[in-house]
CSV table of N, CA and C in Angstrom, one decimal:
chain,number,residue,atom,x,y,z
V,211,MET,N,-3.7,10.0,-5.8
V,211,MET,CA,-5.4,10.9,-5.8
V,211,MET,C,-5.9,9.8,-4.8
V,212,CYS,N,-6.1,10.0,-3.4
V,212,CYS,CA,-7.4,9.8,-2.9
V,212,CYS,C,-8.7,10.4,-2.3
V,213,ASP,N,-9.6,8.9,-1.9
V,213,ASP,CA,-10.9,9.1,-1.7
V,213,ASP,C,-10.5,9.4,-1.3
V,214,GLN,N,-11.8,9.9,-0.3
V,214,GLN,CA,-12.7,9.6,0.5
V,214,GLN,C,-13.3,8.4,1.0
V,215,GLY,N,-13.3,7.5,2.5
V,215,GLY,CA,-14.2,6.2,2.6
V,215,GLY,C,-15.7,6.6,3.6
V,216,PHE,N,-16.4,5.7,2.8
V,216,PHE,CA,-17.8,5.9,3.0
V,216,PHE,C,-17.8,4.6,3.8
V,217,ALA,N,-18.9,5.2,5.2
V,217,ALA,CA,-19.1,4.2,7.1
V,217,ALA,C,-20.4,4.4,6.8
V,218,GLY,N,-20.7,3.1,7.2
V,218,GLY,CA,-21.5,2.9,7.9
V,218,GLY,C,-20.9,2.4,9.4
V,219,PRO,N,-22.3,2.0,10.6
V,219,PRO,CA,-22.3,1.7,11.1
V,219,PRO,C,-20.6,1.4,12.1
V,220,TYR,N,-20.6,0.1,11.6
V,220,TYR,CA,-19.3,-0.1,12.2
V,220,TYR,C,-18.2,-0.4,10.7
V,221,GLU,N,-18.7,-0.4,9.1
V,221,GLU,CA,-17.9,-0.8,7.8
V,221,GLU,C,-17.6,0.6,7.9
V,222,SER,N,-16.8,0.1,7.1
V,222,SER,CA,-16.3,1.3,5.7
V,222,SER,C,-15.7,0.8,4.5
V,223,VAL,N,-15.7,1.8,3.6
V,223,VAL,CA,-15.1,1.0,2.2
V,223,VAL,C,-13.6,2.7,2.2
V,224,VAL,N,-13.3,1.7,1.6
V,224,VAL,CA,-11.9,2.9,1.0
V,224,VAL,C,-11.7,2.8,-0.2
V,225,CYS,N,-11.6,4.6,-1.0
V,225,CYS,CA,-10.9,4.1,-2.4
V,225,CYS,C,-9.8,4.9,-2.7
V,226,HIS,N,-9.3,4.9,-3.9
V,226,HIS,CA,-8.0,5.4,-4.0
V,226,HIS,C,-8.3,5.2,-5.3
V,227,VAL,N,-7.1,6.0,-5.9
V,227,VAL,CA,-6.8,5.3,-7.5
V,227,VAL,C,-5.3,5.4,-7.3
V,228,THR,N,-5.4,4.3,-8.4
V,228,THR,CA,-3.8,4.0,-8.7
V,228,THR,C,-4.4,3.1,-9.8
V,229,ASN,N,-3.1,3.8,-11.5
V,229,ASN,CA,-2.5,3.2,-12.3
V,229,ASN,C,-3.9,3.0,-13.4
V,230,GLY,N,-4.6,4.1,-12.8
V,230,GLY,CA,-5.8,4.8,-13.3
V,230,GLY,C,-7.3,3.6,-13.8
V,231,TRP,N,-7.0,2.9,-12.3
V,231,TRP,CA,-7.8,2.4,-11.8
V,231,TRP,C,-8.6,2.8,-10.5
V,232,THR,N,-10.1,2.8,-9.7
V,232,THR,CA,-10.5,2.8,-9.0
V,232,THR,C,-10.5,1.7,-7.5
V,233,VAL,N,-9.9,1.9,-6.7
V,233,VAL,CA,-9.5,0.6,-6.6
V,233,VAL,C,-10.3,1.2,-5.1
V,234,VAL,N,-11.4,-0.1,-4.8
V,234,VAL,CA,-12.6,0.1,-4.0
V,234,VAL,C,-12.5,-1.0,-3.2
V,235,GLU,N,-11.9,-1.1,-1.6
V,235,GLU,CA,-11.4,-1.9,-0.8
V,235,GLU,C,-13.4,-2.4,0.2
V,236,ALA,N,-13.5,-2.7,0.4
V,236,ALA,CA,-13.8,-4.2,0.8
V,236,ALA,C,-14.3,-4.6,2.0
V,237,ASN,N,-13.5,-4.7,3.0
V,237,ASN,CA,-12.6,-5.8,4.3
V,237,ASN,C,-13.9,-5.8,5.3
V,238,GLU,N,-15.3,-5.8,5.2
V,238,GLU,CA,-15.9,-6.2,6.3
V,238,GLU,C,-16.9,-7.8,5.1
V,239,GLU,N,-17.8,-8.1,5.6
V,239,GLU,CA,-18.4,-8.8,6.1
V,239,GLU,C,-19.5,-8.0,4.5
V,240,ILE,N,-20.0,-8.4,3.1
V,240,ILE,CA,-20.9,-7.7,3.0
V,240,ILE,C,-21.7,-8.0,2.0
V,241,ASP,N,-22.4,-8.0,2.9
V,241,ASP,CA,-24.2,-8.5,3.6
V,241,ASP,C,-25.5,-8.3,3.3
V,242,ILE,N,-26.2,-7.7,3.5
V,242,ILE,CA,-27.5,-7.0,3.6
V,242,ILE,C,-27.4,-5.9,4.1
V,243,ALA,N,-26.1,-5.7,5.6
V,243,ALA,CA,-25.7,-4.0,6.2
V,243,ALA,C,-24.5,-3.7,5.2
V,244,PHE,N,-23.9,-4.0,4.7
V,244,PHE,CA,-22.5,-4.0,4.3
V,244,PHE,C,-22.9,-3.1,2.2
V,245,ALA,N,-23.3,-4.1,1.7
V,245,ALA,CA,-23.5,-3.5,0.3
V,245,ALA,C,-24.4,-2.7,-0.2
V,246,PRO,N,-25.2,-1.9,0.7
V,246,PRO,CA,-24.9,-0.4,0.3
V,246,PRO,C,-24.7,0.6,0.8
V,247,VAL,N,-23.6,0.4,1.7
V,247,VAL,CA,-22.7,0.8,1.4
V,247,VAL,C,-21.0,0.5,0.3
V,248,VAL,N,-21.1,0.2,0.1
V,248,VAL,CA,-20.2,-0.7,-0.7
V,248,VAL,C,-20.1,-0.1,-2.5
V,249,ARG,N,-22.5,0.0,-2.8
V,249,ARG,CA,-22.6,-0.2,-4.2
V,249,ARG,C,-22.7,1.7,-3.8
V,250,ALA,N,-22.9,2.0,-2.7
V,250,ALA,CA,-22.4,3.6,-2.8
V,250,ALA,C,-21.2,4.1,-3.0
V,251,ALA,N,-20.3,3.7,-2.9
V,251,ALA,CA,-18.8,4.4,-2.9
V,251,ALA,C,-18.8,4.4,-4.6
V,252,VAL,N,-19.3,4.0,-5.3
V,252,VAL,CA,-19.3,2.8,-6.4
V,252,VAL,C,-20.3,4.0,-7.2
V,253,VAL,N,-21.2,4.6,-6.8
V,253,VAL,CA,-22.1,5.4,-8.1
V,253,VAL,C,-21.7,6.7,-7.8
V,254,GLN,N,-20.9,7.0,-6.3
V,254,GLN,CA,-20.4,8.0,-5.8
V,254,GLN,C,-19.1,8.8,-6.7
V,255,ARG,N,-19.0,7.2,-7.0
V,255,ARG,CA,-17.0,8.2,-7.8
V,255,ARG,C,-17.5,7.5,-9.2
V,256,LEU,N,-19.0,7.0,-10.1
V,256,LEU,CA,-19.3,7.1,-11.4
V,256,LEU,C,-19.4,8.1,-11.4
V,257,ALA,N,-20.1,9.5,-10.7
V,257,ALA,CA,-20.3,10.1,-10.7
V,257,ALA,C,-19.5,11.6,-10.5
V,258,GLU,N,-19.0,11.4,-10.3
V,258,GLU,CA,-17.3,12.3,-10.3
V,258,GLU,C,-15.8,12.0,-11.5
V,259,GLY,N,-17.1,10.8,-12.7
V,259,GLY,CA,-16.4,10.9,-13.9
V,259,GLY,C,-15.3,9.3,-13.9
V,260,HIS,N,-15.6,8.0,-12.3
V,260,HIS,CA,-14.3,7.1,-12.3
V,260,HIS,C,-15.1,6.1,-13.5
V,261,ARG,N,-14.3,6.1,-14.5
V,261,ARG,CA,-15.2,4.4,-15.1
V,261,ARG,C,-14.1,3.0,-14.5
V,262,HIS,N,-13.5,2.5,-14.6
V,262,HIS,CA,-12.6,1.8,-14.3
V,262,HIS,C,-12.3,1.4,-13.1
V,263,PHE,N,-12.7,0.0,-12.5
V,263,PHE,CA,-12.8,-0.1,-10.9
V,263,PHE,C,-12.0,-1.5,-10.5
V,264,VAL,N,-11.5,-1.8,-10.1
V,264,VAL,CA,-11.2,-2.3,-8.8
V,264,VAL,C,-11.7,-2.9,-8.1
V,265,LEU,N,-12.4,-3.7,-7.4
V,265,LEU,CA,-12.9,-4.4,-6.0
V,265,LEU,C,-12.3,-5.5,-5.1
V,266,ASP,N,-12.0,-5.0,-4.1
V,266,ASP,CA,-10.5,-5.6,-3.4
V,266,ASP,C,-11.1,-7.1,-2.8
V,267,LEU,N,-11.1,-7.6,-2.6
V,267,LEU,CA,-12.3,-8.2,-1.6
V,267,LEU,C,-11.1,-9.3,-1.2
V,268,CYS,N,-9.6,-9.5,-1.0
V,268,CYS,CA,-8.6,-9.7,-0.5
V,268,CYS,C,-8.7,-9.7,0.7
V,269,HIS,N,-9.3,-8.6,1.3
V,269,HIS,CA,-10.0,-9.3,3.7
V,269,HIS,C,-11.0,-9.8,3.7
V,270,THR,N,-12.3,-9.7,2.2
V,270,THR,CA,-13.9,-9.8,2.9
V,270,THR,C,-13.3,-11.0,3.7
V,271,PRO,N,-14.3,-11.3,4.3
V,271,PRO,CA,-14.3,-12.2,5.7
V,271,PRO,C,-15.4,-13.3,4.5
V,272,PHE,N,-17.0,-12.6,4.1
V,272,PHE,CA,-17.8,-13.2,3.7
V,272,PHE,C,-18.6,-12.1,2.9
V,273,LEU,N,-18.9,-13.2,2.0
V,273,LEU,CA,-19.5,-12.5,1.3
V,273,LEU,C,-21.2,-13.0,0.6
V,274,ASP,N,-22.6,-12.4,0.8
V,274,ASP,CA,-23.5,-13.5,1.0
V,274,ASP,C,-24.2,-12.6,-0.3
V,275,SER,N,-25.9,-13.6,-0.8
V,275,SER,CA,-26.2,-13.2,-2.5
V,275,SER,C,-27.0,-11.4,-2.3
V,276,MET,N,-26.8,-11.0,-1.3
V,276,MET,CA,-26.9,-9.5,-1.6
V,276,MET,C,-25.3,-8.9,-2.3
V,277,GLY,N,-24.5,-9.2,-1.2
V,277,GLY,CA,-23.1,-8.9,-2.2
V,277,GLY,C,-23.3,-9.1,-3.6
V,278,LEU,N,-23.5,-10.7,-4.1
V,278,LEU,CA,-23.7,-11.0,-5.0
V,278,LEU,C,-24.4,-9.8,-5.7
V,279,GLY,N,-25.5,-9.8,-6.1
V,279,GLY,CA,-26.5,-9.1,-5.9
V,279,GLY,C,-26.0,-7.6,-6.6
V,280,MET,N,-25.7,-6.7,-5.1
V,280,MET,CA,-24.2,-5.2,-5.3
V,280,MET,C,-23.7,-6.1,-6.6
V,281,ILE,N,-23.0,-6.8,-6.2
V,281,ILE,CA,-21.5,-6.2,-7.5
V,281,ILE,C,-22.8,-6.6,-9.2
V,282,VAL,N,-23.4,-6.7,-8.9
V,282,VAL,CA,-23.9,-8.5,-10.6
V,282,VAL,C,-24.5,-5.6,-10.6
V,283,ALA,N,-25.4,-5.4,-10.0
V,283,ALA,CA,-25.9,-3.8,-9.8
V,283,ALA,C,-24.5,-2.9,-10.5
V,284,VAL,N,-24.0,-2.9,-9.2
V,284,VAL,CA,-22.9,-1.8,-9.8
V,284,VAL,C,-22.0,-2.3,-11.3
V,285,ALA,N,-21.3,-3.6,-11.3
V,285,ALA,CA,-20.9,-3.9,-12.8
V,285,ALA,C,-22.2,-3.6,-14.1
V,286,LYS,N,-23.0,-3.5,-14.0
V,286,LYS,CA,-24.6,-2.6,-15.0
V,286,LYS,C,-24.2,-1.5,-14.6
V,287,HIS,N,-24.2,0.2,-14.3
V,287,HIS,CA,-23.9,1.0,-14.3
V,287,HIS,C,-22.5,1.3,-14.4
V,288,ILE,N,-21.1,0.3,-14.4
V,288,ILE,CA,-19.5,1.5,-15.0
V,288,ILE,C,-20.0,0.4,-16.3
V,289,LYS,N,-20.8,-0.1,-17.1
V,289,LYS,CA,-20.8,-0.8,-18.0
V,289,LYS,C,-21.5,0.4,-18.8
V,290,ALA,N,-22.5,0.4,-18.0
V,290,ALA,CA,-23.5,1.4,-19.3
V,290,ALA,C,-22.5,2.9,-18.9
V,291,ARG,N,-21.6,3.3,-18.6
V,291,ARG,CA,-20.2,4.6,-18.5
V,291,ARG,C,-19.6,4.5,-18.8
V,292,HIS,N,-19.4,3.0,-19.3
V,292,HIS,CA,-18.1,2.7,-21.4
V,292,HIS,C,-17.1,2.1,-20.0
V,293,GLY,N,-17.1,2.0,-18.9
V,293,GLY,CA,-16.6,1.4,-17.5
V,293,GLY,C,-15.6,-0.2,-17.8
V,294,SER,N,-15.1,-0.3,-16.6
V,294,SER,CA,-14.4,-1.2,-16.6
V,294,SER,C,-14.2,-2.5,-15.4
V,295,LEU,N,-14.7,-3.4,-14.9
V,295,LEU,CA,-14.7,-3.4,-13.4
V,295,LEU,C,-13.8,-4.7,-13.2
V,296,ARG,N,-11.9,-5.3,-11.7
V,296,ARG,CA,-12.1,-6.7,-12.3
V,296,ARG,C,-12.5,-6.4,-10.7
V,297,ILE,N,-12.0,-7.8,-10.6
V,297,ILE,CA,-11.9,-8.3,-8.2
V,297,ILE,C,-10.9,-9.1,-8.9
V,298,ALA,N,-10.2,-8.8,-7.1
V,298,ALA,CA,-9.6,-8.3,-6.9
V,298,ALA,C,-9.0,-10.2,-6.1
V,299,CYS,N,-9.6,-10.9,-5.8
V,299,CYS,CA,-10.4,-12.0,-4.6
V,299,CYS,C,-9.1,-13.4,-5.2
V,300,SER,N,-8.7,-13.6,-4.1
V,300,SER,CA,-7.9,-14.3,-3.6
V,300,SER,C,-8.9,-16.0,-3.3
V,301,SER,N,-9.9,-15.7,-2.5
V,301,SER,CA,-10.5,-16.5,-1.7
V,301,SER,C,-10.8,-17.7,-2.2
V,302,GLU,N,-10.4,-19.0,-1.9
V,302,GLU,CA,-10.7,-19.9,-2.7
V,302,GLU,C,-12.2,-19.6,-1.7
V,303,TRP,N,-12.6,-19.8,-0.9
V,303,TRP,CA,-14.6,-19.8,-0.4
V,303,TRP,C,-14.9,-18.8,-1.2
V,304,LEU,N,-14.7,-17.7,-1.7
V,304,LEU,CA,-15.5,-16.3,-1.7
V,304,LEU,C,-15.3,-17.0,-3.4
V,305,LEU,N,-14.6,-17.5,-3.2
V,305,LEU,CA,-14.5,-17.3,-6.1
V,305,LEU,C,-15.8,-18.4,-5.0
V,306,HIS,N,-15.7,-19.8,-4.7
V,306,HIS,CA,-16.7,-20.3,-5.0
V,306,HIS,C,-18.4,-19.6,-4.7
V,307,VAL,N,-18.4,-18.7,-4.0
V,307,VAL,CA,-19.5,-18.3,-4.1
V,307,VAL,C,-19.9,-17.9,-5.3
V,308,PHE,N,-18.9,-17.3,-5.9
V,308,PHE,CA,-19.2,-16.7,-7.3
V,308,PHE,C,-19.8,-17.5,-7.7
V,309,SER,N,-19.2,-18.8,-8.7
V,309,SER,CA,-19.5,-19.8,-9.0
V,309,SER,C,-21.1,-20.3,-8.3
V,310,LEU,N,-21.5,-20.5,-7.7
V,310,LEU,CA,-22.6,-20.7,-7.1
V,310,LEU,C,-23.2,-20.6,-7.4
V,311,GLY,N,-23.1,-18.8,-7.4
V,311,GLY,CA,-24.0,-17.1,-8.2
V,311,GLY,C,-24.0,-17.6,-9.3
V,312,GLY,N,-23.2,-18.5,-10.4
V,312,GLY,CA,-23.0,-18.8,-11.9
V,312,GLY,C,-22.2,-17.3,-12.2
V,313,LEU,N,-21.6,-16.6,-11.5
V,313,LEU,CA,-20.7,-15.5,-12.4
V,313,LEU,C,-19.2,-15.4,-12.1
V,314,ARG,N,-18.6,-16.4,-12.2
V,314,ARG,CA,-17.2,-16.8,-11.8
V,314,ARG,C,-17.3,-16.7,-13.3
V,315,HIS,N,-17.5,-17.1,-14.5
V,315,HIS,CA,-16.7,-16.5,-15.5
V,315,HIS,C,-17.4,-15.2,-16.2
V,316,ALA,N,-17.9,-14.4,-15.2
V,316,ALA,CA,-18.9,-13.8,-16.1
V,316,ALA,C,-17.8,-12.0,-15.3
V,317,TYR,N,-17.2,-12.5,-14.5
V,317,TYR,CA,-16.0,-10.8,-14.8
V,317,TYR,C,-14.8,-11.6,-14.4
V,318,SER,N,-14.4,-10.2,-14.5
V,318,SER,CA,-12.9,-10.9,-14.5
V,318,SER,C,-12.2,-10.7,-13.3
V,319,PHE,N,-11.2,-11.7,-12.6
V,319,PHE,CA,-10.4,-12.4,-11.3
V,319,PHE,C,-9.9,-12.3,-11.4
V,320,HIS,N,-9.0,-11.1,-10.5
V,320,HIS,CA,-7.4,-11.6,-10.1
V,320,HIS,C,-6.9,-11.6,-8.6
V,321,ASP,N,-5.0,-12.7,-8.1
V,321,ASP,CA,-5.7,-12.6,-7.3
V,321,ASP,C,-5.1,-11.1,-6.1
V,322,SER,N,-4.9,-10.7,-6.5
V,322,SER,CA,-4.7,-9.3,-6.1
V,322,SER,C,-4.9,-8.5,-6.4
V,323,VAL,N,-4.7,-6.7,-6.0
V,323,VAL,CA,-4.8,-5.8,-6.3
V,323,VAL,C,-4.0,-5.7,-7.8
V,324,GLU,N,-2.7,-5.9,-6.9
V,324,GLU,CA,-1.0,-4.9,-7.7
V,324,GLU,C,-1.9,-5.8,-8.8
V,325,GLN,N,-1.9,-7.2,-8.5
V,325,GLN,CA,-2.0,-8.2,-10.4
V,325,GLN,C,-3.2,-7.8,-10.9
V,326,ALA,N,-4.3,-6.6,-10.8
V,326,ALA,CA,-5.4,-6.6,-11.0
V,326,ALA,C,-5.1,-4.6,-11.3
V,327,ILE,N,-3.6,-3.9,-11.0
V,327,ILE,CA,-3.9,-2.4,-12.0
V,327,ILE,C,-2.5,-3.0,-12.0
V,328,ALA,N,-1.6,-4.1,-12.8
V,328,ALA,CA,-0.6,-3.8,-13.5
V,328,ALA,C,-0.2,-2.8,-14.7
V,329,HIS,N,-1.5,-3.0,-14.9
V,329,HIS,CA,-2.1,-2.3,-16.2
V,329,HIS,C,-3.0,-2.0,-16.1
V,330,PRO,N,-2.6,-0.4,-16.9
V,330,PRO,CA,-3.4,0.6,-17.3
V,330,PRO,C,-4.5,0.2,-17.9
V,331,PRO,N,-6.2,0.4,-17.7
V,331,PRO,CA,-7.0,-0.2,-18.6
V,331,PRO,C,-6.6,1.4,-19.4
V,332,VAL,N,-7.2,0.6,-20.1
V,332,VAL,CA,-7.2,0.9,-22.3
V,332,VAL,C,-8.0,2.5,-22.4
V,333,GLN,N,-8.6,3.1,-22.1
V,333,GLN,CA,-8.7,4.5,-21.4
V,333,GLN,C,-8.9,4.8,-20.2
V,334,SER,N,-8.5,6.0,-19.9
V,334,SER,CA,-8.6,6.9,-18.8
V,334,SER,C,-9.6,6.5,-17.7
V,335,GLY,N,-9.2,6.1,-17.0
V,335,GLY,CA,-10.3,5.8,-15.8
V,335,GLY,C,-10.8,7.6,-14.2
V,336,LEU,N,-10.0,8.5,-14.9
V,336,LEU,CA,-9.7,9.5,-14.3
V,336,LEU,C,-10.9,10.2,-15.1
V,337,PRO,N,-11.6,11.4,-13.3
V,337,PRO,CA,-12.3,12.3,-14.4
V,337,PRO,C,-11.4,13.7,-14.8
V,338,VAL,N,-11.8,14.6,-15.3
V,338,VAL,CA,-11.3,15.5,-16.2
V,338,VAL,C,-10.1,15.9,-14.8
V,339,GLY,N,-8.7,16.5,-14.9
V,339,GLY,CA,-8.5,17.3,-13.8
V,339,GLY,C,-7.8,16.1,-12.7
V,340,LEU,N,-8.0,14.7,-13.4
V,340,LEU,CA,-7.2,14.1,-12.4
V,340,LEU,C,-7.1,12.9,-13.0
V,341,ALA,N,-6.4,13.4,-13.9
V,341,ALA,CA,-5.2,13.0,-14.7
V,341,ALA,C,-4.5,12.7,-13.9
V,342,GLY,N,-4.1,13.3,-14.4
V,342,GLY,CA,-2.3,13.5,-13.4
V,342,GLY,C,-1.6,13.3,-12.7
V,343,ALA,N,-3.1,12.5,-11.6
V,343,ALA,CA,-2.8,12.5,-10.2
V,343,ALA,C,-2.0,11.5,-9.8
V,344,THR,N,-1.7,11.6,-9.1
V,344,THR,CA,0.1,10.2,-8.1
V,344,THR,C,-1.2,9.1,-7.4
V,345,GLU,N,-0.5,8.3,-6.8
V,345,GLU,CA,-0.9,8.1,-5.6
V,345,GLU,C,-0.5,8.1,-5.2
V,346,GLY,N,-1.5,8.0,-3.8
V,346,GLY,CA,-0.9,8.1,-1.8
V,346,GLY,C,-2.2,6.9,-1.3
V,347,PRO,N,-1.1,7.2,0.4
V,347,PRO,CA,-2.1,6.7,1.3
V,347,PRO,C,-4.0,6.4,0.7
V,348,PRO,N,-4.1,6.2,0.9
V,348,PRO,CA,-5.5,6.1,1.5
V,348,PRO,C,-6.4,6.9,2.8
V,349,VAL,N,-7.1,7.1,2.1
V,349,VAL,CA,-7.9,8.6,3.0
V,349,VAL,C,-9.3,7.5,3.7
V,350,GLN,N,-9.8,7.3,5.4
V,350,GLN,CA,-10.4,6.5,5.1
V,350,GLN,C,-11.7,7.8,5.9
């Protein structure tokens, strides 16, 4: 199952479901302009019934305090709905930003999306009606 992407003036967030995880690809700088776009994508998926997320930061070149704040906020939304969040990130620089923000040990980090989605979540992360959905190419 593929979901439509969210777009700002220059950026886009692509979401797709794989192995029970809703993967949110944030391939732009996550700053004051783009963080709300990423947050809106997650909040919409939560409203649709998705519960288990992987935030893909593998191609994210920059993350500032607004980006960190957005991740904390969406993690709270996800937790309130009994979901889970994994972060795919292999960038030592971004991981250092998480460390500086005191968040390195607060989240489940994985070197790649493939590693993060290797095992399905304990409970289905799909809304009713999507449980039999198969993976397809993401739609932007």
